[in-house]
């Protein structure tokens, strides 16, 4: 599913790997603390998957988000110019 031109939503595996890389470069995981990311290319029981990391590195994953669900601490992650095999 295309998010914008040259962008695609992430799957859970891509989110985890990118977040680990981000931790090595910045000292923090993606969405560390109070924010969540929609993983548009991942689905659970028909709903969009959400994910975030806690400061100690544990990962929280939830699913069931509907297409019209919007929350203040919910964003998205996409690949920008990354070619997928």
Coordinates of C-alpha atoms in Angstrom, one line a residue:
X1 CA 0.0 0.0 0.0
X2 CA 1.5 3.3 -1.0
X3 CA 1.6 6.0 1.6
X4 CA 3.0 8.8 -0.7
X5 CA 5.1 8.8 -3.8
X6 CA 8.3 6.8 -3.1
X7 CA 7.1 5.8 0.4
X8 CA 5.8 2.6 1.6
X9 CA 4.5 1.6 5.1
X10 CA 6.8 -0.6 7.1
X11 CA 6.3 -4.2 8.2
X12 CA 7.1 -5.1 11.8
X13 CA 10.5 -6.6 10.9
X14 CA 11.6 -3.4 9.2
X15 CA 10.4 -1.3 12.1
X16 CA 12.4 -3.4 14.6
X17 CA 15.6 -3.4 12.5
X18 CA 15.4 0.4 11.8
X19 CA 14.7 1.1 15.5
X20 CA 17.7 -0.9 16.6
X21 CA 19.8 1.1 14.1
X22 CA 18.3 4.3 15.4
X23 CA 19.3 3.2 19.0
X24 CA 22.9 2.7 17.9
X25 CA 23.0 6.2 16.2
X26 CA 21.0 8.3 18.7
X27 CA 20.8 6.3 22.0
X28 CA 17.0 6.0 21.7
X29 CA 14.6 3.6 20.1
X30 CA 11.8 4.7 17.8
X31 CA 8.7 5.7 19.7
X32 CA 10.5 5.2 23.0
X33 CA 8.0 6.1 25.7
X34 CA 4.6 7.4 24.9
X35 CA 4.2 7.3 21.1
X36 CA 3.1 4.5 18.8
X37 CA 3.7 3.9 15.1
X38 CA 1.2 2.4 12.6
X39 CA 2.9 -0.3 10.7
X40 CA 0.8 0.0 7.5
X41 CA 2.2 -3.1 5.8
X42 CA 1.5 -5.4 8.8
X43 CA -2.0 -6.7 9.7
X44 CA -3.4 -8.6 12.6
X45 CA -7.0 -9.9 12.4
X46 CA -7.6 -7.5 9.6
X47 CA -6.5 -4.4 11.6
X48 CA -3.4 -2.3 11.3
X49 CA -0.5 -3.2 13.6
X50 CA 0.9 -0.7 16.1
X51 CA 4.3 -0.8 17.8
X52 CA 6.6 1.0 20.2
X53 CA 9.7 0.4 22.2
X54 CA 10.2 1.0 25.9
X55 CA 13.5 2.6 27.1
X56 CA 15.0 -0.8 28.2
X57 CA 14.4 -2.2 24.7
X58 CA 11.3 -4.2 25.1
X59 CA 8.9 -4.0 22.2
X60 CA 5.1 -3.6 22.5
X61 CA 2.9 -4.6 19.5
X62 CA -0.8 -4.3 19.3
X63 CA -3.3 -4.8 16.4
X64 CA -6.8 -4.1 15.5
X65 CA -6.5 -0.5 14.6
X66 CA -9.2 0.6 12.1
X67 CA -8.5 2.8 9.1
X68 CA -10.4 5.7 10.8
X69 CA -8.8 5.5 14.2
X70 CA -6.8 8.6 15.2
X71 CA -5.1 9.3 18.5
X72 CA -2.8 12.1 19.6
X73 CA 0.2 9.8 20.3
X74 CA -0.1 7.7 17.1
X75 CA 1.9 8.3 14.0
X76 CA 3.3 6.3 11.1
X77 CA 6.7 5.1 9.8
X78 CA 7.5 4.7 6.2
X79 CA 10.4 3.8 4.1
X80 CA 11.7 6.6 2.0
X81 CA 13.4 5.6 -1.2
X82 CA 14.2 2.1 0.1
X83 CA 13.9 -0.5 -2.6
X84 CA 12.3 -3.7 -1.3
X85 CA 13.4 -7.1 -2.7

